[in-house]
Amino acid sequence: MSSQKKSITLKSSDGESFEIDEAVAFESVTIKHMVEDVGAENAIPLHNVTGVILGKVIEYCRKHVEEGKDSDKDRAGDFVKPADSPLKAWDADFVKVDQSVLFDIILAANYLDIKGLLDLTCQTVADMIKGKTAEEIRKHFNIKNDYTPEEEEEVRRENQWAFE
C-alpha cells in the first residue's frame, strides 16, 4: 500500500491556485466537509478568500500540522502549546501584520472554520483593545463616532459599569 500523501487544490477568489497536503487542508472544517461531500478531484473554490490571505492561512495550517505531530492534545483534541514553545513564538510573529491583513485573516479563519487561527487572531485584536478607552479604540481602528454627545452620555449612563 502506498504511503503517498494526498493533495488538494484550493482556488482563491482571485483565481490563484494552491496545491497542499490533505492534512493541511483538513485543518479547515469547511474544506474537510467540502471534500467529504463532493470530493477533491477538481480545485475547491474559496470565493470569500483572496490569494494573499489564503497563502497566509495555508502557512499557518502547514506550520501547525508540522509542529502538531510532536505536540500533546488536551481533552478537547486541541494542541497544547506551552508558553515557551517554538510554536507559540511562531504564532506571535505570524500575527504581526497590517491591521487590514489581520482582519482579512479573521474573516478567512471564520469562513474556513479554523478554530486555532480564529482564536489566535481574535485574541490579537482583543489585546489591541485591552486597557483602552472608547476614544482610543476609535482612533486605533479608525472608527467614526456617530453618536451625538447626548446619545453618548445616555449610553454611558445606561452602561456605567463598563466605564468604571
mmCIF file of C-alpha atoms in Angstrom:
data_model
loop_
_atom_site.group_PDB
_atom_site.id
_atom_site.type_symbol
_atom_site.label_atom_id
_atom_site.label_comp_id
_atom_site.label_asym_id
_atom_site.label_seq_id
_atom_site.Cartn_x
_atom_site.Cartn_y
_atom_site.Cartn_z
ATOM 1 C CA MET A 1 0.000 0.000 0.000
ATOM 2 C CA SER A 2 1.345 3.441 -0.912
ATOM 3 C CA SER A 3 2.065 5.942 1.838
ATOM 4 C CA GLN A 4 1.917 8.807 -0.638
ATOM 5 C CA LYS A 5 0.248 11.933 0.751
ATOM 6 C CA LYS A 6 -2.964 13.076 -0.896
ATOM 7 C CA SER A 7 -3.010 16.636 -2.137
ATOM 8 C CA ILE A 8 -5.877 19.040 -2.589
ATOM 9 C CA THR A 9 -6.028 22.117 -4.799
ATOM 10 C CA LEU A 10 -7.649 25.253 -3.426
ATOM 11 C CA LYS A 11 -8.612 28.167 -5.642
ATOM 12 C CA SER A 12 -8.850 31.670 -4.183
ATOM 13 C CA SER A 13 -11.418 34.307 -5.116
ATOM 14 C CA ASP A 14 -8.882 35.976 -7.425
ATOM 15 C CA GLY A 15 -8.108 32.725 -9.240
ATOM 16 C CA GLU A 16 -4.842 31.763 -7.553
ATOM 17 C CA SER A 17 -4.404 28.000 -7.085
ATOM 18 C CA PHE A 18 -2.676 26.318 -4.139
ATOM 19 C CA GLU A 19 -1.847 22.611 -4.057
ATOM 20 C CA ILE A 20 -1.463 21.450 -0.471
ATOM 21 C CA ASP A 21 -1.393 18.224 1.531
ATOM 22 C CA GLU A 22 -4.764 16.904 2.616
ATOM 23 C CA ALA A 23 -3.717 17.082 6.283
ATOM 24 C CA VAL A 24 -3.013 20.803 5.907
ATOM 25 C CA ALA A 25 -6.303 21.414 4.076
ATOM 26 C CA PHE A 26 -8.224 19.471 6.726
ATOM 27 C CA GLU A 27 -7.199 21.974 9.407
ATOM 28 C CA SER A 28 -10.241 23.737 7.940
ATOM 29 C CA VAL A 29 -13.514 22.094 8.936
ATOM 30 C CA THR A 30 -15.183 23.792 5.956
ATOM 31 C CA ILE A 31 -12.733 22.312 3.443
ATOM 32 C CA LYS A 32 -12.900 18.904 5.132
ATOM 33 C CA HIS A 33 -16.685 18.892 4.758
ATOM 34 C CA MET A 34 -16.478 20.053 1.133
ATOM 35 C CA VAL A 35 -14.115 17.185 0.311
ATOM 36 C CA GLU A 36 -16.309 14.682 2.144
ATOM 37 C CA ASP A 37 -19.410 15.953 0.311
ATOM 38 C CA VAL A 38 -18.157 16.424 -3.255
ATOM 39 C CA GLY A 39 -14.630 15.023 -3.373
ATOM 40 C CA ALA A 40 -11.411 16.766 -4.319
ATOM 41 C CA GLU A 41 -10.916 15.770 -7.943
ATOM 42 C CA ASN A 42 -11.278 19.415 -9.006
ATOM 43 C CA ALA A 43 -9.941 22.555 -7.375
ATOM 44 C CA ILE A 44 -12.024 23.672 -4.403
ATOM 45 C CA PRO A 45 -13.189 27.252 -4.968
ATOM 46 C CA LEU A 46 -12.960 29.578 -1.975
ATOM 47 C CA HIS A 47 -14.902 32.616 -3.140
ATOM 48 C CA ASN A 48 -14.501 34.540 0.110
ATOM 49 C CA VAL A 49 -10.701 34.363 0.396
ATOM 50 C CA THR A 50 -8.107 36.161 -1.759
ATOM 51 C CA GLY A 51 -4.855 34.531 -2.811
ATOM 52 C CA VAL A 52 -2.730 36.636 -0.461
ATOM 53 C CA ILE A 53 -4.847 35.763 2.559
ATOM 54 C CA LEU A 54 -5.232 32.110 1.546
ATOM 55 C CA GLY A 55 -1.440 31.920 1.344
ATOM 56 C CA LYS A 56 -1.195 33.206 4.938
ATOM 57 C CA VAL A 57 -3.872 30.773 6.121
ATOM 58 C CA ILE A 58 -2.074 27.860 4.444
ATOM 59 C CA GLU A 59 1.211 28.973 6.025
ATOM 60 C CA TYR A 60 -0.459 28.847 9.462
ATOM 61 C CA CYS A 61 -2.096 25.449 8.833
ATOM 62 C CA ARG A 62 1.090 23.922 7.417
ATOM 63 C CA LYS A 63 3.131 25.051 10.419
ATOM 64 C CA HIS A 64 0.551 23.734 12.864
ATOM 65 C CA VAL A 65 0.309 20.372 11.107
ATOM 66 C CA GLU A 66 4.115 20.023 11.085
ATOM 67 C CA GLU A 67 4.532 21.076 14.715
ATOM 68 C CA GLY A 68 1.365 19.298 15.831
ATOM 69 C CA LYS A 69 2.837 15.869 15.151
ATOM 70 C CA ASP A 70 5.086 16.322 18.176
ATOM 71 C CA SER A 71 2.537 18.038 20.442
ATOM 72 C CA ASP A 72 0.220 16.624 23.029
ATOM 73 C CA LYS A 73 -3.502 17.183 22.724
ATOM 74 C CA ASP A 74 -5.806 18.214 25.528
ATOM 75 C CA ARG A 75 -9.141 16.541 26.215
ATOM 76 C CA ALA A 76 -10.917 18.686 23.601
ATOM 77 C CA GLY A 77 -8.455 17.486 20.975
ATOM 78 C CA ASP A 78 -6.749 20.876 20.688
ATOM 79 C CA PHE A 79 -2.987 21.015 20.635
ATOM 80 C CA VAL A 80 -1.413 22.175 23.876
ATOM 81 C CA LYS A 81 1.210 24.872 23.394
ATOM 82 C CA PRO A 82 3.407 25.558 26.412
ATOM 83 C CA ALA A 83 4.061 29.270 26.887
ATOM 84 C CA ASP A 84 7.701 28.850 25.835
ATOM 85 C CA SER A 85 7.074 26.551 22.864
ATOM 86 C CA PRO A 86 8.532 27.498 19.475
ATOM 87 C CA LEU A 87 5.011 27.313 18.005
ATOM 88 C CA LYS A 88 3.759 29.926 20.469
ATOM 89 C CA ALA A 89 6.606 32.237 19.421
ATOM 90 C CA TRP A 90 5.897 31.494 15.753
ATOM 91 C CA ASP A 91 2.212 32.356 16.273
ATOM 92 C CA ALA A 92 3.176 35.661 17.899
ATOM 93 C CA ASP A 93 5.289 36.566 14.855
ATOM 94 C CA PHE A 94 2.604 35.327 12.452
ATOM 95 C CA VAL A 95 0.052 37.897 13.661
ATOM 96 C CA LYS A 96 2.473 40.816 13.333
ATOM 97 C CA VAL A 97 0.816 42.031 10.144
ATOM 98 C CA ASP A 98 -1.045 45.126 8.998
ATOM 99 C CA GLN A 99 -4.406 45.595 10.656
ATOM 100 C CA SER A 100 -6.296 45.097 7.383
ATOM 101 C CA VAL A 101 -4.474 41.800 6.756
ATOM 102 C CA LEU A 102 -5.236 40.677 10.307
ATOM 103 C CA PHE A 103 -8.949 41.389 9.824
ATOM 104 C CA ASP A 104 -8.943 39.541 6.481
ATOM 105 C CA ILE A 105 -7.293 36.543 8.173
ATOM 106 C CA ILE A 106 -10.018 36.636 10.855
ATOM 107 C CA LEU A 107 -12.713 36.584 8.175
ATOM 108 C CA ALA A 108 -10.968 33.720 6.354
ATOM 109 C CA ALA A 109 -10.449 31.714 9.562
ATOM 110 C CA ASN A 110 -14.110 32.141 10.403
ATOM 111 C CA TYR A 111 -15.289 31.190 6.885
ATOM 112 C CA LEU A 112 -12.932 28.209 6.719
ATOM 113 C CA ASP A 113 -13.689 27.200 10.320
ATOM 114 C CA ILE A 114 -10.102 27.031 11.574
ATOM 115 C CA LYS A 115 -10.588 27.382 15.328
ATOM 116 C CA GLY A 116 -6.953 27.793 16.334
ATOM 117 C CA LEU A 117 -6.339 30.550 13.784
ATOM 118 C CA LEU A 118 -9.585 32.314 14.649
ATOM 119 C CA ASP A 119 -8.737 32.180 18.364
ATOM 120 C CA LEU A 120 -5.218 33.481 17.747
ATOM 121 C CA THR A 121 -6.276 36.392 15.548
ATOM 122 C CA CYS A 122 -9.252 37.408 17.703
ATOM 123 C CA GLN A 123 -7.038 37.322 20.808
ATOM 124 C CA THR A 124 -4.608 39.606 18.982
ATOM 125 C CA VAL A 125 -7.390 42.136 18.355
ATOM 126 C CA ALA A 126 -8.597 41.783 21.960
ATOM 127 C CA ASP A 127 -5.052 42.559 23.139
ATOM 128 C CA MET A 128 -5.058 45.683 20.951
ATOM 129 C CA ILE A 129 -8.254 46.870 22.669
ATOM 130 C CA LYS A 130 -7.388 45.905 26.236
ATOM 131 C CA GLY A 131 -6.956 48.852 28.582
ATOM 132 C CA LYS A 132 -8.015 51.476 26.038
ATOM 133 C CA THR A 133 -10.801 53.995 26.318
ATOM 134 C CA ALA A 134 -13.580 54.082 23.741
ATOM 135 C CA GLU A 135 -11.942 57.107 22.128
ATOM 136 C CA GLU A 136 -8.533 55.390 21.948
ATOM 137 C CA ILE A 137 -10.157 52.330 20.354
ATOM 138 C CA ARG A 138 -11.930 54.527 17.794
ATOM 139 C CA LYS A 139 -8.649 56.222 16.940
ATOM 140 C CA HIS A 140 -6.686 52.938 16.746
ATOM 141 C CA PHE A 141 -9.211 51.257 14.442
ATOM 142 C CA ASN A 142 -10.230 54.438 12.582
ATOM 143 C CA ILE A 143 -13.863 54.179 13.711
ATOM 144 C CA LYS A 144 -16.051 57.241 13.256
ATOM 145 C CA ASN A 145 -18.041 58.253 16.334
ATOM 146 C CA ASP A 146 -21.578 58.589 15.008
ATOM 147 C CA TYR A 147 -23.162 59.297 18.396
ATOM 148 C CA THR A 148 -24.302 62.782 19.284
ATOM 149 C CA PRO A 149 -22.910 63.989 22.623
ATOM 150 C CA GLU A 150 -26.380 63.426 24.144
ATOM 151 C CA GLU A 151 -26.591 59.840 22.811
ATOM 152 C CA GLU A 152 -23.092 59.088 24.053
ATOM 153 C CA GLU A 153 -23.960 60.415 27.526
ATOM 154 C CA GLU A 154 -27.099 58.241 27.586
ATOM 155 C CA VAL A 155 -25.073 55.130 26.660
ATOM 156 C CA ARG A 156 -22.535 55.963 29.364
ATOM 157 C CA ARG A 157 -25.330 56.336 31.935
ATOM 158 C CA GLU A 158 -27.013 53.067 30.917
ATOM 159 C CA ASN A 159 -23.713 51.168 30.941
ATOM 160 C CA GLN A 160 -21.897 52.967 33.715
ATOM 161 C CA TRP A 161 -20.374 49.695 34.961
ATOM 162 C CA ALA A 162 -18.305 49.452 31.760
ATOM 163 C CA PHE A 163 -16.699 52.844 32.273
ATOM 164 C CA GLU A 164 -15.576 52.347 35.872
#
